[in-house]
XYZ file of C-alpha atoms in Angstrom:
381
model
C -17.807 -14.263 3.901
C -20.409 -17.751 3.129
C -18.888 -21.189 2.778
C -16.705 -22.125 -0.401
C -18.191 -24.746 -2.201
C -17.368 -27.115 -4.537
C -18.680 -30.386 -7.577
C -17.031 -32.623 -9.749
C -19.295 -33.874 -13.086
C -18.078 -37.374 -14.052
C -19.627 -37.218 -17.402
C -23.051 -36.802 -17.189
C -22.997 -37.184 -13.800
C -22.568 -35.237 -10.872
C -19.992 -36.800 -8.042
C -22.257 -38.791 -5.842
C -21.067 -37.910 -1.508
C -19.890 -41.022 -1.347
C -17.404 -39.927 -4.072
C -16.757 -36.978 -3.293
C -15.686 -37.726 0.119
C -12.852 -39.670 -1.132
C -11.415 -36.523 -3.052
C -8.603 -36.227 -0.809
C -7.398 -32.872 -3.217
C -8.274 -30.808 -5.903
C -5.782 -28.932 -7.817
C -6.207 -27.629 -11.326
C -3.397 -24.930 -12.551
C -4.817 -22.433 -15.256
C -1.413 -21.065 -17.571
C -1.401 -19.000 -19.478
C -0.655 -19.969 -23.033
C -0.287 -23.483 -21.963
C -2.123 -26.583 -21.160
C -5.122 -26.446 -17.765
C -4.518 -29.297 -15.793
C -6.417 -30.459 -12.585
C -5.227 -32.761 -10.707
C -7.959 -35.106 -8.351
C -6.273 -36.837 -6.038
C -8.419 -39.920 -4.655
C -8.424 -41.909 -1.584
C -7.889 -45.897 -2.312
C -7.670 -48.780 0.272
C -7.536 -52.508 0.701
C -10.526 -55.770 1.166
C -9.412 -58.276 3.148
C -8.726 -60.185 0.356
C -5.811 -57.482 -0.949
C -8.725 -56.306 -4.156
C -8.345 -51.957 -4.498
C -11.567 -50.602 -3.750
C -12.392 -47.862 -5.523
C -9.986 -48.080 -8.449
C -11.842 -44.693 -10.626
C -9.880 -46.521 -13.290
C -12.434 -49.355 -13.337
C -15.222 -46.408 -14.323
C -13.286 -43.465 -15.694
C -12.287 -44.492 -19.537
C -9.788 -42.672 -21.629
C -10.516 -38.850 -22.818
C -13.677 -39.038 -20.674
C -15.027 -36.083 -18.950
C -14.511 -34.314 -15.792
C -15.842 -30.884 -14.709
C -14.613 -29.562 -11.925
C -16.800 -26.578 -10.298
C -16.403 -23.978 -7.444
C -18.479 -21.766 -5.357
C -15.963 -19.205 -3.632
C -18.785 -18.369 -1.602
C -21.972 -16.186 -3.425
C -24.343 -19.432 -4.339
C -22.793 -19.737 -7.947
C -20.589 -22.602 -8.926
C -17.760 -21.821 -11.916
C -15.776 -24.781 -13.646
C -12.313 -24.153 -13.510
C -11.681 -26.861 -16.284
C -13.456 -29.551 -18.360
C -12.010 -30.995 -21.077
C -10.640 -34.989 -21.139
C -9.189 -37.798 -18.597
C -5.661 -37.757 -19.930
C -4.216 -40.081 -17.079
C -4.877 -42.227 -13.344
C -1.372 -41.590 -11.520
C -1.158 -44.400 -8.606
C 0.475 -44.011 -5.548
C -0.037 -47.848 -4.005
C 1.033 -49.055 -0.538
C 0.035 -51.646 2.196
C -0.237 -49.519 4.974
C -3.890 -48.621 5.443
C -4.852 -44.943 4.930
C -1.349 -44.349 2.814
C -2.428 -45.751 -1.026
C -4.120 -43.092 -3.496
C -5.208 -42.383 -7.321
C -4.714 -38.382 -9.103
C -6.277 -37.877 -12.311
C -4.660 -35.632 -14.189
C -7.707 -33.688 -16.481
C -6.873 -31.056 -18.923
C -9.084 -28.963 -20.523
C -10.370 -29.530 -23.934
C -6.940 -27.452 -26.098
C -6.454 -31.553 -25.420
C -8.421 -32.024 -28.488
C -6.778 -30.205 -31.036
C -3.430 -31.520 -29.849
C -4.244 -35.116 -30.795
C -2.704 -35.799 -34.452
C 0.545 -33.815 -36.310
C -0.761 -33.191 -40.394
C -0.261 -30.452 -43.033
C -2.507 -29.244 -45.461
C -3.261 -27.509 -48.284
C -2.730 -23.197 -47.230
C -4.864 -20.668 -46.701
C -4.935 -18.735 -49.029
C -5.412 -14.807 -48.556
C -7.061 -15.233 -44.852
C -7.503 -13.313 -41.973
C -5.609 -15.143 -39.205
C -8.923 -15.036 -37.174
C -11.349 -16.249 -40.556
C -8.584 -19.096 -39.928
C -8.951 -20.124 -35.904
C -12.798 -19.144 -36.810
C -12.855 -22.323 -39.261
C -10.124 -24.636 -36.644
C -12.304 -24.526 -33.731
C -15.162 -24.835 -35.501
C -13.519 -28.393 -36.406
C -13.938 -29.260 -32.940
C -18.013 -30.711 -31.606
C -16.008 -30.348 -27.752
C -15.779 -26.309 -29.286
C -19.220 -25.054 -28.071
C -18.533 -21.039 -28.919
C -16.276 -18.714 -29.915
C -14.393 -15.854 -29.032
C -12.506 -14.168 -32.196
C -10.301 -11.132 -31.939
C -10.081 -10.245 -35.402
C -7.360 -9.736 -37.395
C -6.399 -7.683 -40.684
C -3.901 -8.407 -42.581
C -4.240 -11.506 -45.006
C -1.299 -12.611 -46.069
C -1.126 -14.999 -49.496
C -0.335 -17.957 -47.844
C -0.168 -19.506 -43.936
C 0.214 -23.206 -43.990
C -0.023 -25.506 -41.538
C 1.359 -28.447 -40.311
C 1.148 -30.183 -36.682
C -1.389 -30.202 -35.341
C -4.447 -27.767 -34.941
C -3.052 -25.428 -31.601
C 0.087 -25.964 -32.357
C -1.358 -23.970 -35.819
C -3.069 -21.429 -33.757
C -0.598 -20.741 -31.590
C 1.999 -20.054 -34.246
C -1.107 -18.011 -35.442
C -1.625 -15.849 -32.854
C 1.505 -14.901 -31.776
C 2.294 -13.674 -35.254
C -1.000 -10.927 -34.569
C -0.374 -10.397 -30.450
C -3.242 -12.695 -29.724
C -3.447 -15.706 -27.566
C -5.557 -18.952 -28.793
C -6.638 -21.577 -25.804
C -9.342 -22.942 -24.758
C -11.900 -21.566 -21.162
C -14.552 -23.849 -19.783
C -18.086 -22.890 -20.743
C -21.328 -22.149 -19.098
C -22.232 -26.079 -20.006
C -20.267 -29.252 -19.588
C -19.162 -30.294 -23.651
C -19.602 -27.594 -23.817
C -16.813 -24.441 -23.438
C -15.113 -21.685 -25.721
C -12.338 -21.110 -28.166
C -10.664 -18.290 -28.295
C -8.395 -15.977 -30.470
C -7.916 -12.770 -28.547
C -5.359 -9.905 -27.554
C -4.665 -9.305 -23.565
C -7.418 -7.384 -22.297
C -7.373 -4.041 -22.455
C -9.550 -2.832 -19.324
C -9.600 -4.530 -16.231
C -12.347 -6.928 -15.469
C -14.772 -7.160 -12.166
C -12.566 -8.201 -9.962
C -12.665 -7.403 -6.502
C -8.452 -5.607 -5.728
C -5.623 -7.757 -3.686
C -5.011 -5.781 -1.307
C -1.931 -6.288 0.894
C -1.152 -3.901 3.182
C -3.947 -1.506 5.874
C -7.758 -2.056 6.178
C -8.831 -4.897 4.580
C -5.793 -7.347 3.459
C -6.048 -10.841 1.768
C -2.762 -11.150 -0.448
C 0.413 -11.924 1.876
C 4.282 -13.548 0.168
C 4.252 -11.081 -2.861
C 7.519 -10.482 -4.610
C 7.840 -8.350 -7.432
C 10.046 -9.023 -10.044
C 12.420 -6.954 -12.355
C 13.821 -8.890 -16.467
C 17.118 -7.282 -16.348
C 16.385 -8.077 -20.082
C 12.751 -6.791 -20.684
C 11.204 -3.986 -22.328
C 12.688 -3.485 -25.705
C 11.925 -0.874 -29.385
C 11.425 -3.829 -31.701
C 12.983 -2.838 -35.456
C 11.222 -4.964 -38.270
C 12.030 -4.833 -42.365
C 10.823 -6.920 -44.709
C 12.110 -6.267 -48.612
C 9.449 -6.450 -50.600
C 8.526 -9.707 -53.562
C 6.204 -7.077 -55.475
C 8.802 -4.231 -55.544
C 11.391 -5.051 -53.813
C 11.101 -1.748 -52.119
C 12.301 -2.301 -47.585
C 9.357 -2.243 -45.165
C 9.823 -1.176 -42.196
C 8.255 -0.372 -38.876
C 9.907 0.292 -35.273
C 7.461 0.007 -32.279
C 7.390 -0.493 -28.318
C 5.485 -0.896 -24.644
C 4.835 2.784 -24.457
C 3.933 2.815 -28.066
C 1.165 0.454 -27.365
C -0.251 2.257 -24.382
C 1.806 1.436 -20.528
C -1.167 -0.080 -17.661
C 1.039 2.480 -15.347
C 1.745 5.984 -16.532
C 4.668 5.537 -16.229
C 7.525 3.099 -18.401
C 9.556 0.405 -16.892
C 12.687 2.827 -19.317
C 13.264 5.836 -19.648
C 13.110 6.851 -23.761
C 16.531 7.443 -23.950
C 17.931 4.186 -22.383
C 15.268 1.643 -23.301
C 17.276 -0.820 -25.970
C 16.134 -1.054 -29.657
C 16.372 -5.064 -30.799
C 15.233 -7.104 -34.264
C 12.733 -9.427 -34.370
C 13.920 -12.890 -35.001
C 14.062 -14.134 -38.888
C 11.887 -17.119 -38.565
C 9.111 -13.938 -36.562
C 9.632 -11.471 -39.310
C 8.295 -13.595 -43.170
C 5.094 -11.925 -43.185
C 4.781 -8.737 -45.521
C 3.489 -6.411 -43.918
C 5.503 -6.793 -40.193
C 3.708 -4.466 -38.217
C 1.448 -7.525 -36.534
C 4.826 -9.668 -35.469
C 6.500 -6.471 -34.338
C 3.483 -5.056 -32.240
C 3.116 -8.692 -31.517
C 6.884 -9.223 -30.056
C 7.073 -5.632 -28.424
C 4.430 -6.555 -26.595
C 5.280 -9.576 -24.610
C 9.293 -8.248 -23.690
C 7.517 -4.812 -22.738
C 5.662 -6.588 -19.391
C 8.777 -6.516 -17.713
C 7.424 -6.821 -13.760
C 6.816 -10.280 -12.958
C 4.074 -10.423 -9.411
C 4.382 -13.859 -7.530
C 1.370 -14.440 -4.219
C -1.173 -15.621 -2.479
C -4.875 -15.265 -1.244
C -5.585 -14.844 1.739
C -7.921 -17.916 2.302
C -11.235 -16.460 3.122
C -10.494 -13.118 2.222
C -11.260 -12.067 -1.044
C -14.871 -12.783 -2.676
C -12.960 -13.299 -6.978
C -12.300 -16.246 -8.584
C -8.908 -15.178 -10.868
C -8.173 -16.274 -13.894
C -5.446 -15.927 -16.427
C -6.080 -13.344 -19.482
C -7.829 -11.062 -17.282
C -6.396 -7.588 -15.538
C -6.688 -6.917 -11.519
C -5.881 -4.615 -9.049
C -2.949 -4.978 -7.038
C -2.776 -2.408 -3.987
C 0.778 -2.324 -2.710
C 0.816 0.279 -0.262
C 2.735 3.922 -1.200
C 5.152 2.295 -4.055
C 5.579 2.228 -7.702
C 3.948 -1.206 -7.886
C 0.249 -1.063 -7.250
C -1.719 -1.087 -10.202
C -3.093 -3.303 -12.910
C -1.799 -6.742 -13.396
C -2.181 -8.826 -16.226
C -3.044 -12.166 -14.434
C -0.955 -15.152 -15.716
C -1.160 -18.019 -13.678
C -3.389 -19.177 -11.690
C -2.642 -22.439 -9.025
C -6.269 -23.554 -7.458
C -6.031 -25.968 -3.462
C -9.332 -27.191 -2.903
C -8.914 -29.758 -0.380
C -12.267 -30.451 2.621
C -11.857 -27.912 3.997
C -10.031 -25.430 2.643
C -9.465 -23.480 -0.489
C -6.433 -21.455 -1.742
C -4.930 -19.285 -5.195
C -1.815 -18.851 -5.595
C -1.122 -16.088 -8.458
C 1.290 -14.847 -10.161
C 1.138 -11.654 -12.898
C 2.611 -9.308 -14.772
C 2.750 -5.698 -15.758
C 4.777 -3.092 -17.551
C 5.343 0.325 -16.075
C 5.072 1.837 -12.944
C 3.033 3.690 -10.692
C 3.721 7.089 -9.566
C 3.335 8.158 -6.455
C 3.854 11.619 -4.428
C 5.494 12.361 -1.466
C 2.302 12.492 0.334
C 1.184 9.323 -0.003
C 4.062 7.933 1.367
C 3.813 10.040 4.012
C 0.900 9.261 5.235
C 1.777 5.482 4.795
C 4.663 6.481 7.237
C 1.584 7.184 9.357
C 2.771 11.330 10.250
C 2.150 14.783 8.403
C 5.993 15.509 6.847
C 6.025 16.057 3.514
C 8.657 14.104 1.198
C 9.733 14.342 -2.817
C 11.194 11.566 -3.798
C 12.089 9.736 -6.501
C 11.240 5.541 -5.583
C 12.659 3.252 -7.746
C 13.057 -0.205 -5.495
C 11.076 -3.196 -4.132
C 9.739 -4.015 -0.712
C 9.462 -7.293 -1.025
């Protein structure tokens, strides 16, 4: 694999070689339904008069733009984060080589979370149309990706920041509201999207065998996960009741075996705080999908062995041998750790089902021709 490189932009200017040399470490945390945040740790030193040299606060104003890009070895730089500088943390010591300043950067959704306000209700408006309007109010958002919604409630009221309101709309409509770095600095992408249906164009993550690139994999099952979500709403016009019930299995599983058999899947009522629309379909669907992700994977990529750049909101194939845990996962969190000599990726991901494994596959994994008929439901990690 070719050498991996990174570069940093401060405002419109690329970091100089001297500035890059003073960066000891960059850690970018990307998480679903949360701020993306980068921490750039830079070395400081004292001159002969006891003054701090290279203090970043001298040139980096609050909410000035910082962008971090990475080339994983394919010759193309991709942005890990692009957004405002929100704080500078100092770790000072009189002994040489022990003082640092850490620049804390968040994605451009930080601009959407500044002012809490109320505004006149949106009447008979689709959530996707509202999201398009709200993203358009910010110059930092250069483009949008919006999945259309169908419901047009009589009124939708905003109270709080724009980001809080967008996330409330997203939760009620089986969507996620977030901001991605754009291809150009200062032109981020506002997203109002459902979970992806297809896997991303990423190489598989392989735990064992040829092409191994994954280490320390842990798969945990949520004992309270999986449910049939039921919702009932009293209609105002005719005093009738609208009922809707669904589950992750009804919505389409990522694998061929459900996490729980149908007769063992518990039924849960939609929380009244979420059940506020005349048509409960979208809210119940969103709740069933969220609760359907029963299995959580945590692992890390072996440095230098993987040719893909992982990010949340993508699906990736995980090969864990002849176990029910092999299959597609939805990435929920990635921590990119960059130093001048090493780049690593740690990930968290989730799935709503298991893969069926045959006796032949188990026998092959054991290295023999023995044919077995098995029903595997346990973990090996």
